Tab-separated table of C-alpha atoms in Angstrom:
chain	number	residue	atom	x	y	z
A	537	MET	CA	-61.775	-302.769	-67.060
A	538	GLN	CA	-61.875	-299.474	-67.943
A	539	ARG	CA	-65.564	-298.215	-67.221
A	540	THR	CA	-64.694	-300.047	-63.345
A	541	THR	CA	-60.938	-297.621	-63.001
A	542	SER	CA	-62.646	-294.783	-64.197
A	543	PHE	CA	-65.926	-295.032	-61.694
A	544	ARG	CA	-63.396	-295.929	-58.709
A	545	ARG	CA	-61.280	-292.345	-59.356
A	546	ARG	CA	-64.121	-290.873	-59.941
A	547	LEU	CA	-65.208	-292.076	-56.252
A	548	VAL	CA	-61.671	-291.229	-54.753
A	549	TYR	CA	-62.360	-287.545	-56.455
A	550	ALA	CA	-66.051	-286.923	-54.889
A	551	ALA	CA	-64.140	-288.426	-51.175
A	552	ALA	CA	-61.153	-285.894	-51.460
A	553	ALA	CA	-63.942	-282.980	-52.510
A	554	ALA	CA	-65.638	-283.924	-49.527
A	555	CYS	CA	-62.743	-283.788	-46.838
A	556	ALA	CA	-62.211	-280.016	-48.209
A	557	LEU	CA	-65.554	-278.887	-47.818
A	558	ALA	CA	-65.709	-280.704	-44.454
A	559	ALA	CA	-61.888	-279.112	-43.446
A	560	GLY	CA	-63.335	-276.045	-45.002
A	561	GLY	CA	-65.895	-275.686	-42.294
A	562	ALA	CA	-63.718	-276.503	-39.932
A	563	THR	CA	-61.673	-273.806	-40.097
A	564	THR	CA	-64.678	-271.371	-41.106
A	565	GLY	CA	-66.290	-272.673	-37.714
A	566	ALA	CA	-62.776	-272.093	-35.547
A	567	LEU	CA	-62.807	-268.595	-37.170
A	568	ALA	CA	-66.411	-267.498	-36.410
A	569	ALA	CA	-65.641	-268.984	-32.861
A	570	ALA	CA	-62.672	-267.054	-32.562
A	571	TRP	CA	-64.346	-263.567	-32.768
A	572	PRO	CA	-63.860	-261.444	-32.246
A	573	GLU	CA	-59.639	-260.724	-31.444
A	574	LYS	CA	-59.324	-257.484	-31.411
A	575	PRO	CA	-61.393	-254.514	-30.652
A	576	VAL	CA	-65.133	-253.488	-31.486
A	577	VAL	CA	-65.624	-249.663	-32.892
A	578	LEU	CA	-69.247	-248.870	-31.800
A	579	VAL	CA	-69.688	-245.934	-34.264
A	580	VAL	CA	-71.665	-242.527	-33.011
A	581	PRO	CA	-73.535	-239.801	-35.368
A	582	TYR	CA	-72.914	-237.182	-33.080
A	583	SER	CA	-70.621	-235.688	-30.937
A	584	ALA	CA	-69.573	-236.927	-27.261
A	585	GLY	CA	-71.758	-235.658	-23.949
A	586	GLY	CA	-74.563	-235.955	-26.449
A	587	PRO	CA	-77.568	-238.473	-25.829
A	588	THR	CA	-76.884	-240.918	-27.958
A	589	ASP	CA	-72.968	-240.743	-26.895
A	590	VAL	CA	-74.010	-240.988	-23.542
A	591	VAL	CA	-75.854	-244.726	-24.385
A	592	ALA	CA	-73.549	-245.819	-26.338
A	593	ARG	CA	-70.575	-245.110	-23.845
A	594	LEU	CA	-73.108	-246.711	-21.233
A	595	LEU	CA	-73.866	-250.176	-23.144
A	596	ALA	CA	-69.967	-250.345	-24.001
A	597	VAL	CA	-68.531	-251.477	-20.835
A	598	PRO	CA	-70.720	-254.061	-20.311
A	599	MET	CA	-70.998	-255.463	-23.872
A	600	GLY	CA	-67.256	-255.572	-24.052
A	601	GLN	CA	-67.190	-257.978	-21.066
A	602	VAL	CA	-69.512	-260.248	-22.764
A	603	LEU	CA	-67.055	-260.262	-25.660
A	604	GLY	CA	-64.184	-260.622	-23.955
A	605	GLN	CA	-62.690	-257.269	-25.722
A	606	SER	CA	-63.176	-253.645	-25.168
A	607	VAL	CA	-66.017	-252.217	-27.053
A	608	LEU	CA	-64.345	-248.675	-27.996
A	609	VAL	CA	-66.836	-245.680	-28.895
A	610	GLU	CA	-65.669	-243.433	-31.588
A	611	ASN	CA	-67.984	-240.060	-32.605
A	612	THR	CA	-68.431	-239.418	-36.327
A	613	VAL	CA	-70.192	-236.414	-36.917
A	614	GLY	CA	-71.246	-234.056	-39.681
A	615	ALA	CA	-73.730	-233.836	-42.761
A	616	GLY	CA	-77.424	-234.364	-39.948
A	617	GLY	CA	-75.622	-237.836	-38.588
A	618	THR	CA	-75.342	-239.065	-41.937
A	619	ILE	CA	-71.493	-239.476	-42.465
A	620	ALA	CA	-71.569	-242.163	-39.176
A	621	PRO	CA	-73.533	-244.679	-40.979
A	622	ASN	CA	-72.024	-243.863	-44.875
A	623	ARG	CA	-68.873	-245.294	-43.120
A	624	VAL	CA	-70.240	-248.163	-41.141
A	625	ALA	CA	-71.452	-249.383	-44.529
A	626	LYS	CA	-69.042	-249.343	-46.684
A	627	ALA	CA	-66.655	-250.576	-43.768
A	628	LYS	CA	-65.505	-254.472	-43.895
A	629	ALA	CA	-68.391	-257.155	-42.855
A	630	ASP	CA	-66.539	-258.816	-39.983
A	631	GLY	CA	-68.589	-257.279	-37.874
A	632	TYR	CA	-65.312	-254.926	-35.864
A	633	THR	CA	-67.176	-251.432	-37.105
A	634	ILE	CA	-70.686	-251.376	-36.149
A	635	LEU	CA	-73.137	-248.179	-36.066
A	636	ILE	CA	-75.471	-247.027	-33.037
A	637	HIS	CA	-78.072	-244.138	-34.300
A	638	HIS	CA	-81.511	-243.057	-33.400
A	639	MET	CA	-84.338	-242.389	-35.574
A	640	GLY	CA	-82.754	-240.574	-38.110
A	641	MET	CA	-81.801	-243.843	-39.394
A	642	ALA	CA	-85.704	-243.472	-40.679
A	643	THR	CA	-85.928	-240.107	-41.292
A	644	ALA	CA	-82.849	-239.319	-43.658
A	645	PRO	CA	-83.813	-241.086	-46.909
A	646	ALA	CA	-86.827	-238.730	-46.914
A	647	LEU	CA	-84.721	-235.638	-45.752
A	648	TYR	CA	-81.514	-236.451	-48.106
A	649	LYS	CA	-82.003	-236.737	-51.779
A	650	LYS	CA	-78.548	-238.072	-52.243
A	651	LEU	CA	-78.305	-240.125	-48.860
A	652	PRO	CA	-74.920	-242.137	-50.050
A	653	TYR	CA	-76.542	-245.544	-48.132
A	654	ASP	CA	-79.743	-247.077	-47.887
A	655	PRO	CA	-80.700	-248.188	-44.298
A	656	LEU	CA	-82.590	-250.829	-45.735
A	657	LYS	CA	-80.696	-252.240	-47.510
A	658	ASP	CA	-76.544	-251.659	-46.386
A	659	PHE	CA	-76.987	-253.041	-43.121
A	660	GLU	CA	-77.244	-256.402	-40.568
A	661	TYR	CA	-79.687	-255.685	-37.844
A	662	ILE	CA	-78.902	-256.077	-34.400
A	663	GLY	CA	-81.552	-254.749	-32.130
A	664	GLN	CA	-83.270	-251.755	-30.647
A	665	VAL	CA	-81.873	-250.041	-27.618
A	666	LEU	CA	-83.561	-247.681	-26.034
A	667	ASP	CA	-86.543	-244.750	-26.396
A	668	VAL	CA	-85.772	-241.291	-25.013
A	669	PRO	CA	-89.181	-239.847	-24.728
A	670	MET	CA	-90.276	-236.300	-25.940
A	671	THR	CA	-92.071	-233.451	-24.009
A	672	LEU	CA	-94.039	-229.826	-25.966
A	673	LEU	CA	-92.785	-227.089	-24.213
A	674	SER	CA	-93.407	-223.334	-24.029
A	675	ARG	CA	-92.072	-219.998	-22.741
A	676	LYS	CA	-93.096	-219.079	-19.676
A	677	ASP	CA	-95.464	-216.406	-20.383
A	678	PHE	CA	-97.521	-217.823	-23.467
A	679	PRO	CA	-100.756	-217.439	-23.919
A	680	ALA	CA	-102.550	-220.505	-23.233
A	681	ASN	CA	-101.891	-222.622	-19.497
A	682	ASN	CA	-103.497	-225.952	-21.110
A	683	PHE	CA	-103.267	-228.444	-24.243
A	684	ALA	CA	-106.851	-226.798	-25.254
A	685	GLU	CA	-105.896	-223.435	-24.948
A	686	LEU	CA	-102.644	-224.017	-27.016
A	687	LEU	CA	-104.656	-225.862	-29.703
A	688	ASP	CA	-106.757	-223.128	-29.963
A	689	TYR	CA	-103.968	-220.417	-29.904
A	690	VAL	CA	-101.609	-221.611	-32.714
A	691	LYS	CA	-105.006	-222.170	-34.559
A	692	LYS	CA	-105.875	-218.483	-34.578
A	693	ASN	CA	-102.781	-217.485	-34.716
A	694	GLN	CA	-99.993	-219.412	-36.605
A	695	GLU	CA	-98.755	-217.114	-38.613
A	696	LYS	CA	-97.176	-215.533	-35.199
A	697	VAL	CA	-96.135	-218.539	-32.825
A	698	SER	CA	-92.215	-219.830	-33.226
A	699	LEU	CA	-91.550	-223.130	-33.166
A	700	ALA	CA	-87.613	-223.721	-32.403
A	701	ASN	CA	-85.649	-226.730	-33.095
A	702	ALA	CA	-81.995	-228.236	-32.743
A	703	GLY	CA	-81.477	-228.341	-36.766
A	704	ILE	CA	-82.469	-229.928	-39.604
A	705	GLY	CA	-82.867	-233.345	-39.518
A	706	ALA	CA	-82.808	-232.803	-35.637
A	707	VAL	CA	-85.613	-234.935	-33.696
A	708	SER	CA	-87.478	-231.912	-32.446
A	709	GLN	CA	-87.893	-231.135	-35.760
A	710	LEU	CA	-89.311	-233.799	-36.539
A	711	CYS	CA	-91.197	-234.027	-33.622
A	712	GLY	CA	-92.417	-230.324	-34.435
A	713	MET	CA	-93.414	-231.376	-38.247
A	714	LEU	CA	-95.643	-234.062	-36.463
A	715	PHE	CA	-97.396	-231.602	-34.300
A	716	MET	CA	-98.111	-228.795	-36.958
A	717	HIS	CA	-99.102	-231.908	-39.226
A	718	GLN	CA	-101.915	-233.360	-36.553
A	719	ALA	CA	-102.606	-230.078	-35.238
A	720	GLY	CA	-103.174	-228.589	-39.110
A	721	VAL	CA	-101.028	-225.673	-38.593
A	722	LYS	CA	-98.264	-224.108	-39.798
A	723	LEU	CA	-96.027	-222.172	-37.473
A	724	THR	CA	-93.158	-220.556	-38.051
A	725	THR	CA	-89.833	-222.738	-37.321
A	726	VAL	CA	-86.540	-221.556	-36.215
A	727	PRO	CA	-83.432	-223.955	-36.575
A	728	TYR	CA	-80.781	-223.797	-34.100
A	729	LYS	CA	-77.140	-225.184	-34.192
A	730	GLY	CA	-78.138	-227.916	-31.052
A	731	ALA	CA	-81.095	-228.377	-28.511
A	732	GLY	CA	-78.673	-226.650	-26.110
A	733	PRO	CA	-79.343	-222.946	-27.589
A	734	ALA	CA	-82.693	-223.670	-28.779
A	735	MET	CA	-83.833	-224.348	-24.965
A	736	ASN	CA	-81.855	-221.413	-24.143
A	737	ASP	CA	-84.053	-219.225	-26.080
A	738	LEU	CA	-87.310	-220.875	-24.777
A	739	MET	CA	-86.566	-219.650	-21.346
A	740	GLY	CA	-85.465	-216.892	-22.675
A	741	GLY	CA	-89.018	-216.500	-24.014
A	742	GLN	CA	-87.231	-215.931	-27.426
A	743	VAL	CA	-89.255	-218.614	-29.235
A	744	ASP	CA	-92.385	-219.628	-28.448
A	745	LEU	CA	-92.532	-223.601	-28.656
A	746	LEU	CA	-89.991	-226.163	-28.610
A	747	CYS	CA	-90.644	-230.059	-28.907
A	748	ASP	CA	-87.851	-232.148	-27.209
A	749	GLN	CA	-86.014	-235.088	-25.084
A	750	THR	CA	-86.831	-235.695	-21.398
A	751	THR	CA	-83.343	-235.736	-20.937
A	752	GLN	CA	-83.326	-231.983	-21.507
A	753	THR	CA	-86.531	-231.275	-20.296
A	754	VAL	CA	-87.795	-233.512	-16.965
A	755	PRO	CA	-85.111	-230.848	-14.843
A	756	VAL	CA	-87.014	-227.379	-16.184
A	757	ILE	CA	-90.165	-228.728	-16.300
A	758	LYS	CA	-89.733	-229.936	-12.558
A	759	ASP	CA	-88.096	-226.677	-11.994
A	760	GLY	CA	-91.606	-224.955	-12.886
A	761	GLN	CA	-90.443	-221.374	-12.880
A	762	ARG	CA	-88.540	-221.371	-16.748
A	763	ALA	CA	-90.868	-223.709	-19.755
A	764	LYS	CA	-94.680	-224.255	-19.612
A	765	VAL	CA	-95.138	-227.995	-20.244
A	766	PHE	CA	-98.359	-229.231	-22.404
A	767	GLY	CA	-97.586	-232.619	-22.818
A	768	VAL	CA	-95.596	-235.956	-23.287
A	769	THR	CA	-95.069	-237.289	-26.755
A	770	THR	CA	-95.535	-241.226	-26.177
A	771	PRO	CA	-98.452	-242.963	-26.130
A	772	LYS	CA	-98.291	-243.531	-22.177
A	773	ARG	CA	-97.336	-241.068	-19.642
A	774	LEU	CA	-94.052	-240.885	-17.769
A	775	SER	CA	-93.307	-242.665	-14.587
A	776	SER	CA	-90.803	-239.516	-13.915
A	777	LEU	CA	-93.536	-237.099	-15.321
A	778	PRO	CA	-96.839	-238.998	-14.245
A	779	ASP	CA	-98.798	-235.963	-14.093
A	780	ILE	CA	-98.367	-234.830	-17.604
A	781	PRO	CA	-100.575	-236.020	-19.696
A	782	THR	CA	-99.504	-237.263	-23.537
A	783	LEU	CA	-100.643	-235.495	-26.004
A	784	ASP	CA	-102.345	-238.543	-27.637
A	785	GLU	CA	-105.178	-238.661	-24.677
A	786	GLN	CA	-105.656	-234.665	-25.219
A	787	GLY	CA	-106.948	-234.762	-28.853
A	788	LEU	CA	-103.684	-235.682	-31.292
A	789	LYS	CA	-104.652	-239.301	-31.341
A	790	GLY	CA	-102.097	-241.715	-32.139
A	791	PHE	CA	-99.514	-239.061	-31.537
A	792	ASP	CA	-96.431	-241.153	-30.412
A	793	VAL	CA	-92.401	-239.211	-30.778
A	794	LYS	CA	-89.552	-240.632	-29.628
A	795	VAL	CA	-86.055	-240.696	-29.784
A	796	TRP	CA	-85.570	-244.749	-30.248
A	797	HIS	CA	-81.837	-246.189	-30.697
A	798	GLY	CA	-80.948	-249.223	-32.799
A	799	MET	CA	-77.311	-251.174	-33.630
A	800	TYR	CA	-76.637	-252.086	-36.907
A	801	ALA	CA	-73.283	-253.574	-38.435
A	802	PRO	CA	-72.128	-253.625	-42.210
A	803	LYS	CA	-74.360	-256.173	-44.464
A	804	GLY	CA	-72.547	-259.389	-45.077
A	805	THR	CA	-71.179	-259.714	-40.820
A	806	PRO	CA	-71.884	-263.431	-40.760
A	807	LYS	CA	-75.081	-264.808	-38.462
A	808	ASP	CA	-73.162	-265.554	-35.727
A	809	VAL	CA	-71.019	-262.789	-35.278
A	810	VAL	CA	-74.108	-260.520	-35.703
A	811	MET	CA	-76.023	-262.620	-32.758
A	812	ALA	CA	-73.187	-262.776	-30.641
A	813	ILE	CA	-73.622	-258.625	-31.025
A	814	ASN	CA	-77.011	-258.957	-29.935
A	815	LYS	CA	-76.220	-261.360	-27.127
A	816	ALA	CA	-73.726	-258.543	-25.694
A	817	LEU	CA	-76.204	-256.232	-26.040
A	818	ASN	CA	-79.194	-258.134	-24.752
A	819	VAL	CA	-76.755	-258.218	-21.925
A	820	ALA	CA	-75.637	-254.926	-21.294
A	821	ILE	CA	-79.948	-253.618	-21.045
A	822	LYS	CA	-80.156	-256.303	-17.947
A	823	ASP	CA	-77.096	-254.719	-16.586
A	824	GLU	CA	-78.135	-253.367	-13.150
A	825	ASN	CA	-75.792	-249.600	-13.809
A	826	VAL	CA	-77.255	-249.240	-17.100
A	827	LYS	CA	-81.003	-249.574	-15.987
A	828	LYS	CA	-80.392	-247.024	-13.062
A	829	ARG	CA	-78.847	-244.555	-15.621
A	830	ILE	CA	-81.172	-244.631	-18.417
A	831	ALA	CA	-83.972	-244.470	-15.694
A	832	GLU	CA	-82.094	-241.163	-14.389
A	833	LEU	CA	-81.767	-239.835	-18.197
A	834	SER	CA	-85.896	-240.643	-17.997
A	835	SER	CA	-85.454	-243.191	-20.745
A	836	ASP	CA	-86.514	-246.979	-21.594
A	837	LEU	CA	-84.728	-249.637	-22.858
A	838	VAL	CA	-86.201	-251.685	-24.657
A	839	THR	CA	-88.059	-255.285	-23.764
A	840	PRO	CA	-86.131	-258.413	-25.126
A	841	ASP	CA	-88.236	-258.696	-28.364
A	842	LYS	CA	-87.384	-255.852	-29.397
A	843	ALA	CA	-83.365	-255.939	-29.032
A	844	THR	CA	-83.752	-257.906	-32.121
A	845	PRO	CA	-82.522	-258.124	-35.432
A	846	GLU	CA	-85.867	-258.595	-36.598
A	847	GLY	CA	-87.594	-256.573	-33.930
A	848	LEU	CA	-85.742	-253.554	-35.217
A	849	ARG	CA	-85.605	-254.562	-39.319
A	850	THR	CA	-89.569	-254.592	-38.503
A	851	HIS	CA	-89.169	-251.073	-36.343
A	852	LEU	CA	-87.282	-249.438	-39.306
A	853	GLN	CA	-89.113	-250.523	-42.005
A	854	ALA	CA	-92.047	-248.519	-40.310
A	855	GLU	CA	-90.396	-245.609	-39.342
A	856	VAL	CA	-89.085	-245.062	-42.363
A	857	ALA	CA	-92.744	-245.441	-43.848
A	858	ARG	CA	-94.127	-243.322	-41.652
A	859	TRP	CA	-91.698	-240.689	-41.374
A	860	ASP	CA	-91.427	-240.225	-44.990
A	861	LYS	CA	-95.506	-239.226	-45.546
A	862	VAL	CA	-94.816	-236.597	-42.681
A	863	ILE	CA	-91.380	-234.898	-44.187
A	864	LYS	CA	-92.697	-235.083	-47.554
A	865	ALA	CA	-95.945	-233.571	-46.628
A	866	ALA	CA	-93.985	-230.690	-45.005
A	867	GLY	CA	-91.896	-230.150	-48.001
A	868	VAL	CA	-88.778	-230.088	-45.941
A	869	SER	CA	-85.517	-231.323	-47.106
A	870	ALA	CA	-81.867	-231.268	-46.045
A	871	GLU	CA	-80.131	-230.084	-49.124
């Protein structure tokens, strides 16, 4: 009799526990279904008006419409673009604080000895967003008139040739580093506080070369009077500059530098929340106004297979490995 009573008691406890778990699961599901209940903050590592900020603000409106809450763009600048990722990495993992960042997520580990976050461990990946190509330019009176002449000249006069960039860790610096690495030359690099001043000095003849984003260089190239262009940095020619050959087709095999952007959430953000943001992102990159504006910037929105958590994860891992070799070979450090 005692054994029967004990057995029945255990059954009652088990049934109660099962009910509690079911209730808890229902509550969790209800909470997830209610997300978001307030605006989502999209953190940008750079100042307002820059290329990444422009992209963020273009995406914010259609993403907010899908989510049913506003997506607020917040610029958190400083330390070469590392303050914003650190802030998001340390934020509450609830999906209300997310990050949009360019290829600086892949180059920071090699540039900074004491990086306070790990791009490969401290984030959930939402998806890639877009690619911004780059072009290699020279001052208008530079001795070379085509890429073959450029290579010949820099190899014979590398100690005399200056290569401008927008500062340590800037994409223009990374593009220049890869150019020197693949061309087998070491030029005099001249860092500026931003791409604008670097471009101004190139057009003014104070520096010889500059590798920069099409968002800034296409108007200069089409003007045809203020600088020379030697090639684009992507494997395929650009629709906006169809007559400009790639560096790859001109001899620098495998040369591929584009300012790719991705979207991230803090590590531990629930998967259903990540996928809700991913859905909003995918709707936004198909928005006609977004596509039109991105095309005007001579940039390319990614294909659907890249606008996924796995697409971004795979790309970031490959980029971290690639730039680690280039940056270490160049002996460059931000600290």
